[in-house]
Amino acid sequence: MNITSKLPNVGTTIFIVMSALAKEHHAINLSQGFPNYPSSQKLNDLVTNAMNNGYNQYAPMAGNLDLRLAIAHKYQLLYKSTYHPEKEITVTAGATQAIYTIISAFIRRNDEVIMFKPAYDCYEPAVEINGGKTIPVQLSAPNYKVNWDKVASKISSQTKMIIINSPHNPSGTIWSKDDMLQLQKLTRNTDIIILSDEVYEHIVFDDAQHQSACLFEDLKQRSFICASFGKTFHNTGWKIGYCCATEALMVEFRKVHQFNVFSVHHPSQKGIADYMQDPETYLGLNTFFQRKRDLFLSLISESRFKFQPSQGTYFQVLDYSEITDESDVDFAKRLTVDFKLASIPLSVFNTNNQDDKVLRFCFAKTDETLVKAAEILSKI
């Protein structure tokens, strides 16, 4: 067959590459972003109860109503922001499906989508497969600060969407209130849609506040917020996420969603809804992960790696420029093969593979794993 690929430049993701290399060489895997400890037994039991109580057929297309009510309550509690549970919240097969569906619902051929690099690797292929054009704004280590004059220069009559991500994967930085106000100012009185990837909203450190798009009223009217229960509740394999948006935007989203997955795993939705009746299930995550971050950084404080403490997410970026001149991809592979510790090189997420000599490490791991990883890093 003569096959013309719709994604000719897309290969195997770096996450698969590094995890496979870690498995092959029996290395500690701090590359892919998933915990190596179990999710809550209470949550597991609630999902089992949902199965035993008959939640085994299709959920409503928009999601189990109890879960949508719990999500709406969370936004009211945390942000004093209202989303209608029946019209403005949809449960999805992870945040990735929400992101893909949003892009598919709105991006047409030659539409331009601004995104900030380094960017999570699911954004650009979704734009490309729908005929859109990615307009990158490159951020640089160590601060990954946004130059808003540069962003303004990228906006054109073809700009249909801007994708933002805070707390930011892979850098572990967060956007300030001023960043959000700048974005709101740039997009006011336009038809530009904001796709706000907020999957790490509950993992923000040092008493900082997550600046959700829903906190800014004009921005909220043009924004989708995407979130992930897999990241929040330590069970990435369940692939349960959701998105929130105004009714006008959500109507278009659901037109695509219903013919994509229609609905997602019903007992998981019901179990999560029951689990969320106690807000501490998500309010305590900042403290939980900050302790892990602080443990990891204290253990490598005497190493040759340089760092600025992660502001959010469960990722820590380490600068290895005083250790070797190798490319980050080569060093990440050597670190895995020779030292038995896997990480993620950031250049693969950058424009033209810009190499800032940094690697990303996931600290959503047991203390024992973090101690072993730190011992390796301290010997390099």
Tab-separated table of N, CA and C in Angstrom, residues 51-194:
chain	number	residue	atom	x	y	z
A	51	MET	N	-18.798	-0.824	41.223
A	51	MET	CA	-18.996	-1.993	40.355
A	51	MET	C	-20.044	-2.932	40.943
A	52	ASN	N	-19.921	-3.207	42.236
A	52	ASN	CA	-20.838	-4.135	42.887
A	52	ASN	C	-22.254	-3.586	42.981
A	53	ASN	N	-22.370	-2.249	42.897
A	53	ASN	CA	-23.693	-1.621	42.985
A	53	ASN	C	-24.277	-1.276	41.622
A	54	GLY	N	-23.676	-1.835	40.563
A	54	GLY	CA	-24.330	-1.770	39.265
A	54	GLY	C	-23.897	-0.667	38.327
A	55	TYR	N	-22.818	0.051	38.663
A	55	TYR	CA	-22.348	1.126	37.767
A	55	TYR	C	-21.433	0.554	36.692
A	56	ASN	N	-21.979	-0.365	35.898
A	56	ASN	CA	-21.158	-1.097	34.941
A	56	ASN	C	-21.580	-0.901	33.493
A	57	GLN	N	-22.572	-0.071	33.247
A	57	GLN	CA	-22.986	0.241	31.889
A	57	GLN	C	-22.551	1.666	31.548
A	58	TYR	N	-22.877	2.102	30.344
A	58	TYR	CA	-22.444	3.425	29.911
A	58	TYR	C	-22.798	4.495	30.930
A	59	ALA	N	-21.815	5.344	31.218
A	59	ALA	CA	-22.105	6.570	31.953
A	59	ALA	C	-22.779	7.549	30.992
A	60	PRO	N	-23.456	8.554	31.497
A	60	PRO	CA	-23.946	9.614	30.607
A	60	PRO	C	-22.790	10.166	29.776
A	61	MET	N	-23.093	10.611	28.572
A	61	MET	CA	-22.042	11.086	27.669
A	61	MET	C	-21.172	12.157	28.323
A	62	ALA	N	-21.776	13.051	29.086
A	62	ALA	CA	-21.023	14.139	29.727
A	62	ALA	C	-20.329	13.695	31.003
A	63	GLY	N	-20.642	12.499	31.472
A	63	GLY	CA	-20.027	12.011	32.703
A	63	GLY	C	-21.061	11.752	33.788
A	64	ASN	N	-20.693	10.918	34.740
A	64	ASN	CA	-21.551	10.644	35.891
A	64	ASN	C	-21.915	11.960	36.584
A	65	LEU	N	-23.191	12.168	36.835
A	65	LEU	CA	-23.627	13.458	37.371
A	65	LEU	C	-23.053	13.714	38.763
A	66	ASP	N	-22.947	12.677	39.594
A	66	ASP	CA	-22.350	12.875	40.926
A	66	ASP	C	-20.927	13.416	40.805
A	67	LEU	N	-20.182	12.926	39.813
A	67	LEU	CA	-18.806	13.402	39.630
A	67	LEU	C	-18.801	14.844	39.129
A	68	ARG	N	-19.683	15.161	38.212
A	68	ARG	CA	-19.737	16.539	37.722
A	68	ARG	C	-20.148	17.505	38.832
A	69	LEU	N	-21.018	17.065	39.710
A	69	LEU	CA	-21.382	17.897	40.868
A	69	LEU	C	-20.183	18.096	41.795
A	70	ALA	N	-19.397	17.033	41.994
A	70	ALA	CA	-18.205	17.130	42.845
A	70	ALA	C	-17.175	18.074	42.227
A	71	ILE	N	-17.025	18.021	40.913
A	71	ILE	CA	-16.100	18.933	40.229
A	71	ILE	C	-16.570	20.378	40.371
A	72	ALA	N	-17.865	20.592	40.160
A	72	ALA	CA	-18.416	21.946	40.300
A	72	ALA	C	-18.193	22.481	41.708
A	73	HIS	N	-18.381	21.622	42.710
A	73	HIS	CA	-18.164	22.024	44.104
A	73	HIS	C	-16.710	22.396	44.337
A	74	LYS	N	-15.801	21.651	43.729
A	74	LYS	CA	-14.370	21.937	43.892
A	74	LYS	C	-14.017	23.314	43.345
A	75	TYR	N	-14.549	23.661	42.187
A	75	TYR	CA	-14.252	24.983	41.614
A	75	TYR	C	-14.837	26.112	42.448
A	76	GLN	N	-15.983	25.868	43.035
A	76	GLN	CA	-16.566	26.869	43.920
A	76	GLN	C	-15.724	27.010	45.185
A	77	LEU	N	-15.280	25.889	45.737
A	77	LEU	CA	-14.495	25.887	46.967
A	77	LEU	C	-13.134	26.552	46.772
A	78	LEU	N	-12.435	26.198	45.701
A	78	LEU	CA	-11.063	26.661	45.509
A	78	LEU	C	-10.966	28.033	44.861
A	79	TYR	N	-11.856	28.303	43.922
A	79	TYR	CA	-11.698	29.492	43.087
A	79	TYR	C	-12.893	30.442	43.121
A	80	LYS	N	-13.931	30.065	43.883
A	80	LYS	CA	-15.172	30.857	43.900
A	80	LYS	C	-15.671	31.079	42.468
A	81	SER	N	-15.531	30.053	41.660
A	81	SER	CA	-15.916	30.115	40.255
A	81	SER	C	-16.962	29.041	39.980
A	82	THR	N	-17.940	29.375	39.174
A	82	THR	CA	-19.080	28.492	38.957
A	82	THR	C	-19.043	27.878	37.564
A	83	TYR	N	-19.174	26.548	37.518
A	83	TYR	CA	-19.413	25.826	36.269
A	83	TYR	C	-20.673	24.987	36.458
A	84	HIS	N	-21.590	25.085	35.502
A	84	HIS	CA	-22.846	24.334	35.597
A	84	HIS	C	-22.549	22.857	35.373
A	85	PRO	N	-22.903	21.989	36.323
A	85	PRO	CA	-22.519	20.579	36.204
A	85	PRO	C	-23.136	19.864	35.013
A	86	GLU	N	-24.265	20.313	34.540
A	86	GLU	CA	-24.901	19.636	33.416
A	86	GLU	C	-24.490	20.213	32.061
A	87	LYS	N	-24.099	21.488	32.031
A	87	LYS	CA	-23.857	22.151	30.754
A	87	LYS	C	-22.409	22.539	30.506
A	88	GLU	N	-21.583	22.570	31.558
A	88	GLU	CA	-20.255	23.168	31.403
A	88	GLU	C	-19.114	22.287	31.891
A	89	ILE	N	-19.390	21.033	32.225
A	89	ILE	CA	-18.367	20.088	32.681
A	89	ILE	C	-18.547	18.778	31.935
A	90	THR	N	-17.464	18.233	31.381
A	90	THR	CA	-17.510	16.939	30.705
A	90	THR	C	-16.354	16.074	31.194
A	91	VAL	N	-16.669	14.835	31.558
A	91	VAL	CA	-15.662	13.875	32.006
A	91	VAL	C	-15.085	13.179	30.774
A	92	THR	N	-13.765	13.016	30.749
A	92	THR	CA	-13.063	12.522	29.563
A	92	THR	C	-12.133	11.359	29.900
A	93	ALA	N	-11.628	10.730	28.852
A	93	ALA	CA	-10.657	9.638	29.015
A	93	ALA	C	-9.270	10.238	29.213
A	94	GLY	N	-9.079	10.838	30.377
A	94	GLY	CA	-7.835	11.527	30.684
A	94	GLY	C	-7.824	12.924	30.099
A	95	ALA	N	-6.887	13.738	30.574
A	95	ALA	CA	-6.771	15.101	30.054
A	95	ALA	C	-6.324	15.108	28.597
A	96	THR	N	-5.564	14.104	28.186
A	96	THR	CA	-5.086	14.062	26.805
A	96	THR	C	-6.247	13.999	25.826
A	97	GLN	N	-7.257	13.191	26.134
A	97	GLN	CA	-8.424	13.125	25.250
A	97	GLN	C	-9.168	14.445	25.240
A	98	ALA	N	-9.253	15.093	26.391
A	98	ALA	CA	-9.901	16.406	26.437
A	98	ALA	C	-9.166	17.393	25.534
A	99	ILE	N	-7.839	17.411	25.624
A	99	ILE	CA	-7.026	18.330	24.818
A	99	ILE	C	-7.209	18.041	23.327
A	100	TYR	N	-7.146	16.776	22.961
A	100	TYR	CA	-7.302	16.400	21.556
A	100	TYR	C	-8.681	16.782	21.039
A	101	THR	N	-9.701	16.573	21.850
A	101	THR	CA	-11.066	16.862	21.426
A	101	THR	C	-11.294	18.365	21.273
A	102	ILE	N	-10.756	19.152	22.187
A	102	ILE	CA	-10.876	20.616	22.075
A	102	ILE	C	-10.257	21.099	20.769
A	103	ILE	N	-9.049	20.626	20.487
A	103	ILE	CA	-8.363	21.041	19.263
A	103	ILE	C	-9.140	20.583	18.035
A	104	SER	N	-9.647	19.353	18.057
A	104	SER	CA	-10.402	18.828	16.925
A	104	SER	C	-11.705	19.589	16.701
A	105	ALA	N	-12.295	20.063	17.780
A	105	ALA	CA	-13.579	20.755	17.663
A	105	ALA	C	-13.443	22.147	17.062
A	106	PHE	N	-12.271	22.763	17.204
A	106	PHE	CA	-12.161	24.174	16.826
A	106	PHE	C	-11.110	24.491	15.762
A	107	ILE	N	-10.105	23.659	15.607
A	107	ILE	CA	-9.014	23.997	14.695
A	107	ILE	C	-9.287	23.452	13.297
A	108	ARG	N	-9.235	24.362	12.326
A	108	ARG	CA	-9.403	24.021	10.928
A	108	ARG	C	-8.086	24.259	10.183
A	109	ARG	N	-8.080	23.885	8.921
A	109	ARG	CA	-6.870	24.025	8.113
A	109	ARG	C	-6.383	25.472	8.118
A	110	ASN	N	-5.085	25.614	8.379
A	110	ASN	CA	-4.373	26.898	8.375
A	110	ASN	C	-4.665	27.775	9.595
A	111	ASP	N	-5.489	27.307	10.535
A	111	ASP	CA	-5.614	28.035	11.796
A	111	ASP	C	-4.287	27.962	12.543
A	112	GLU	N	-3.953	29.039	13.231
A	112	GLU	CA	-2.704	29.084	13.984
A	112	GLU	C	-2.963	28.887	15.471
A	113	VAL	N	-2.113	28.086	16.095
A	113	VAL	CA	-2.218	27.782	17.523
A	113	VAL	C	-0.893	28.132	18.186
A	114	ILE	N	-0.919	29.103	19.076
A	114	ILE	CA	0.274	29.503	19.810
A	114	ILE	C	0.467	28.581	21.004
A	115	MET	N	1.680	28.079	21.178
A	115	MET	CA	1.987	27.262	22.359
A	115	MET	C	3.385	27.589	22.840
A	116	PHE	N	3.623	27.330	24.109
A	116	PHE	CA	4.871	27.701	24.764
A	116	PHE	C	5.768	26.478	24.879
A	117	LYS	N	6.978	26.600	24.343
A	117	LYS	CA	7.936	25.503	24.366
A	117	LYS	C	8.941	25.720	25.490
A	118	PRO	N	9.356	24.673	26.232
A	118	PRO	CA	9.015	23.276	26.009
A	118	PRO	C	7.546	22.983	26.309
A	119	ALA	N	6.934	22.206	25.430
A	119	ALA	CA	5.511	21.891	25.561
A	119	ALA	C	5.312	20.390	25.642
A	120	TYR	N	4.336	19.984	26.419
A	120	TYR	CA	3.974	18.560	26.492
A	120	TYR	C	3.691	18.060	25.079
A	121	ASP	N	4.090	16.836	24.791
A	121	ASP	CA	4.184	16.422	23.392
A	121	ASP	C	2.873	16.020	22.740
A	122	CYS	N	1.747	16.104	23.434
A	122	CYS	CA	0.476	15.773	22.775
A	122	CYS	C	-0.151	16.968	22.078
A	123	TYR	N	0.320	18.178	22.358
A	123	TYR	CA	-0.326	19.361	21.790
A	123	TYR	C	-0.132	19.459	20.280
A	124	GLU	N	1.119	19.455	19.863
A	124	GLU	CA	1.431	19.757	18.467
A	124	GLU	C	0.862	18.742	17.482
A	125	PRO	N	0.947	17.424	17.742
A	125	PRO	CA	0.353	16.481	16.794
A	125	PRO	C	-1.161	16.664	16.632
A	126	ALA	N	-1.848	17.021	17.708
A	126	ALA	CA	-3.294	17.238	17.610
A	126	ALA	C	-3.611	18.423	16.708
A	127	VAL	N	-2.789	19.465	16.790
A	127	VAL	CA	-2.964	20.620	15.901
A	127	VAL	C	-2.681	20.212	14.459
A	128	GLU	N	-1.584	19.495	14.261
A	128	GLU	CA	-1.154	19.135	12.908
A	128	GLU	C	-2.158	18.216	12.225
A	129	ILE	N	-2.695	17.240	12.958
A	129	ILE	CA	-3.601	16.273	12.336
A	129	ILE	C	-4.929	16.920	11.938
A	130	ASN	N	-5.223	18.079	12.534
A	130	ASN	CA	-6.424	18.816	12.178
A	130	ASN	C	-6.156	19.932	11.174
A	131	GLY	N	-4.944	19.958	10.631
A	131	GLY	CA	-4.612	20.905	9.574
A	131	GLY	C	-4.151	22.261	10.066
A	132	GLY	N	-4.002	22.411	11.379
A	132	GLY	CA	-3.581	23.685	11.932
A	132	GLY	C	-2.076	23.861	11.882
A	133	LYS	N	-1.636	25.034	12.292
A	133	LYS	CA	-0.216	25.376	12.273
A	133	LYS	C	0.214	25.823	13.661
A	134	THR	N	1.255	25.196	14.178
A	134	THR	CA	1.783	25.554	15.488
A	134	THR	C	2.669	26.791	15.389
A	135	ILE	N	2.417	27.752	16.258
A	135	ILE	CA	3.251	28.952	16.362
A	135	ILE	C	3.938	28.892	17.734
A	136	PRO	N	5.214	28.521	17.781
A	136	PRO	CA	5.873	28.325	19.073
A	136	PRO	C	6.390	29.622	19.684
A	137	VAL	N	6.324	29.691	20.995
A	137	VAL	CA	6.997	30.735	21.771
A	137	VAL	C	7.980	29.998	22.679
A	138	GLN	N	9.259	30.125	22.379
A	138	GLN	CA	10.274	29.370	23.107
A	138	GLN	C	10.601	30.036	24.444
A	139	LEU	N	10.558	29.237	25.510
A	139	LEU	CA	10.987	29.664	26.839
A	139	LEU	C	12.348	29.037	27.126
A	140	SER	N	13.120	29.660	27.990
A	140	SER	CA	14.482	29.174	28.232
A	140	SER	C	14.758	28.959	29.711
A	141	ALA	N	15.587	27.959	29.986
A	141	ALA	CA	16.044	27.682	31.341
A	141	ALA	C	16.890	28.862	31.825
A	142	PRO	N	16.966	29.087	33.122
A	142	PRO	CA	16.355	28.271	34.173
A	142	PRO	C	14.971	28.744	34.617
A	143	ASN	N	14.542	29.940	34.172
A	143	ASN	CA	13.317	30.514	34.731
A	143	ASN	C	12.069	30.258	33.889
A	144	TYR	N	12.239	30.027	32.604
A	144	TYR	CA	11.123	29.753	31.702
A	144	TYR	C	10.051	30.843	31.769
A	145	LYS	N	10.502	32.086	31.826
A	145	LYS	CA	9.590	33.221	31.910
A	145	LYS	C	9.054	33.585	30.525
A	146	VAL	N	7.817	34.061	30.485
A	146	VAL	CA	7.179	34.433	29.224
A	146	VAL	C	7.498	35.883	28.892
A	147	ASN	N	7.951	36.109	27.662
A	147	ASN	CA	8.125	37.458	27.131
A	147	ASN	C	6.824	37.822	26.416
A	148	TRP	N	6.017	38.661	27.061
A	148	TRP	CA	4.685	38.918	26.528
A	148	TRP	C	4.709	39.789	25.286
A	149	ASP	N	5.751	40.570	25.099
A	149	ASP	CA	5.897	41.310	23.841
A	149	ASP	C	6.085	40.332	22.681
A	150	LYS	N	6.854	39.279	22.939
A	150	LYS	CA	7.055	38.256	21.910
A	150	LYS	C	5.734	37.546	21.596
A	151	VAL	N	4.959	37.249	22.636
A	151	VAL	CA	3.661	36.602	22.417
A	151	VAL	C	2.764	37.499	21.568
A	152	ALA	N	2.729	38.790	21.913
A	152	ALA	CA	1.892	39.733	21.162
A	152	ALA	C	2.286	39.755	19.690
A	153	SER	N	3.576	39.634	19.420
A	153	SER	CA	4.046	39.676	18.034
A	153	SER	C	3.648	38.434	17.250
A	154	LYS	N	3.312	37.359	17.955
A	154	LYS	CA	2.937	36.099	17.300
A	154	LYS	C	1.451	36.058	16.932
A	155	ILE	N	0.647	36.904	17.558
A	155	ILE	CA	-0.795	36.891	17.311
A	155	ILE	C	-1.091	37.520	15.958
A	156	SER	N	-1.910	36.824	15.167
A	156	SER	CA	-2.280	37.309	13.839
A	156	SER	C	-3.767	37.075	13.611
A	157	SER	N	-4.217	37.439	12.437
A	157	SER	CA	-5.625	37.210	12.093
A	157	SER	C	-5.944	35.728	11.991
A	158	GLN	N	-4.909	34.887	11.885
A	158	GLN	CA	-5.101	33.436	11.788
A	158	GLN	C	-5.062	32.738	13.145
A	159	THR	N	-4.752	33.490	14.201
A	159	THR	CA	-4.646	32.876	15.527
A	159	THR	C	-6.021	32.448	16.018
A	160	LYS	N	-6.173	31.151	16.228
A	160	LYS	CA	-7.450	30.601	16.691
A	160	LYS	C	-7.399	30.184	18.156
A	161	MET	N	-6.212	29.804	18.621
A	161	MET	CA	-6.111	29.216	19.965
A	161	MET	C	-4.730	29.491	20.546
A	162	ILE	N	-4.680	29.608	21.871
A	162	ILE	CA	-3.429	29.660	22.615
A	162	ILE	C	-3.487	28.557	23.672
A	163	ILE	N	-2.474	27.703	23.694
A	163	ILE	CA	-2.420	26.613	24.680
A	163	ILE	C	-1.459	27.015	25.784
A	164	ILE	N	-1.944	26.972	27.020
A	164	ILE	CA	-1.115	27.291	28.178
A	164	ILE	C	-1.105	26.105	29.132
A	165	ASN	N	-0.088	26.059	29.980
A	165	ASN	CA	0.076	24.933	30.897
A	165	ASN	C	0.779	25.409	32.166
A	166	SER	N	0.012	25.527	33.235
A	166	SER	CA	0.576	25.899	34.536
A	166	SER	C	-0.213	25.183	35.626
A	167	PRO	N	0.504	24.558	36.582
A	167	PRO	CA	1.942	24.309	36.656
A	167	PRO	C	2.446	23.584	35.409
A	168	HIS	N	3.687	23.920	35.043
A	168	HIS	CA	4.194	23.572	33.724
A	168	HIS	C	4.998	22.289	33.713
A	169	ASN	N	4.568	21.379	32.864
A	169	ASN	CA	5.328	20.179	32.539
A	169	ASN	C	5.985	20.429	31.177
A	170	PRO	N	7.327	20.393	31.076
A	170	PRO	CA	8.254	19.694	31.967
A	170	PRO	C	9.060	20.553	32.935
A	171	SER	N	8.933	21.877	32.951
A	171	SER	CA	9.903	22.701	33.685
A	171	SER	C	9.639	22.799	35.185
A	172	GLY	N	8.386	22.520	35.622
A	172	GLY	CA	8.060	22.661	37.040
A	172	GLY	C	7.872	24.096	37.480
A	173	THR	N	7.680	25.020	36.528
A	173	THR	CA	7.424	26.424	36.870
A	173	THR	C	5.924	26.699	36.875
A	174	ILE	N	5.532	27.842	37.450
A	174	ILE	CA	4.127	28.229	37.471
A	174	ILE	C	3.970	29.646	36.930
A	175	TRP	N	2.803	29.922	36.409
A	175	TRP	CA	2.498	31.268	35.933
A	175	TRP	C	1.994	32.128	37.087
A	176	SER	N	2.349	33.403	37.045
A	176	SER	CA	1.919	34.358	38.066
A	176	SER	C	0.576	34.971	37.688
A	177	LYS	N	-0.002	35.685	38.626
A	177	LYS	CA	-1.229	36.426	38.339
A	177	LYS	C	-0.995	37.421	37.210
A	178	ASP	N	0.170	38.047	37.204
A	178	ASP	CA	0.466	39.009	36.150
A	178	ASP	C	0.526	38.342	34.781
A	179	ASP	N	1.062	37.118	34.717
A	179	ASP	CA	1.060	36.387	33.446
A	179	ASP	C	-0.365	36.208	32.931
A	180	MET	N	-1.256	35.800	33.817
A	180	MET	CA	-2.638	35.563	33.408
A	180	MET	C	-3.325	36.867	32.989
A	181	LEU	N	-3.028	37.941	33.676
A	181	LEU	CA	-3.605	39.241	33.310
A	181	LEU	C	-3.080	39.702	31.944
A	182	GLN	N	-1.804	39.421	31.674
A	182	GLN	CA	-1.246	39.760	30.368
A	182	GLN	C	-1.947	38.965	29.268
A	183	LEU	N	-2.182	37.686	29.518
A	183	LEU	CA	-2.883	36.851	28.542
A	183	LEU	C	-4.311	37.357	28.330
A	184	GLN	N	-4.968	37.695	29.428
A	184	GLN	CA	-6.331	38.211	29.329
A	184	GLN	C	-6.367	39.500	28.500
A	185	LYS	N	-5.404	40.381	28.742
A	185	LYS	CA	-5.345	41.646	28.013
A	185	LYS	C	-5.130	41.413	26.520
A	186	LEU	N	-4.230	40.479	26.172
A	186	LEU	CA	-3.913	40.224	24.770
A	186	LEU	C	-5.088	39.619	24.000
A	187	THR	N	-5.938	38.866	24.701
A	187	THR	CA	-7.009	38.149	24.001
A	187	THR	C	-8.376	38.805	24.165
A	188	ARG	N	-8.450	39.864	24.958
A	188	ARG	CA	-9.738	40.551	25.129
A	188	ARG	C	-10.245	41.067	23.782
A	189	ASN	N	-11.545	40.937	23.578
A	189	ASN	CA	-12.198	41.395	22.341
A	189	ASN	C	-11.697	40.660	21.105
A	190	THR	N	-11.261	39.428	21.296
A	190	THR	CA	-10.894	38.565	20.166
A	190	THR	C	-11.728	37.286	20.240
A	191	ASP	N	-11.600	36.458	19.214
A	191	ASP	CA	-12.248	35.137	19.219
A	191	ASP	C	-11.249	34.026	19.524
A	192	ILE	N	-10.111	34.387	20.104
A	192	ILE	CA	-9.073	33.394	20.411
A	192	ILE	C	-9.508	32.543	21.602
A	193	ILE	N	-9.448	31.231	21.428
A	193	ILE	CA	-9.787	30.281	22.485
A	193	ILE	C	-8.527	29.950	23.283
A	194	ILE	N	-8.667	29.884	24.601
A	194	ILE	CA	-7.564	29.482	25.481
A	194	ILE	C	-7.780	28.038	25.909
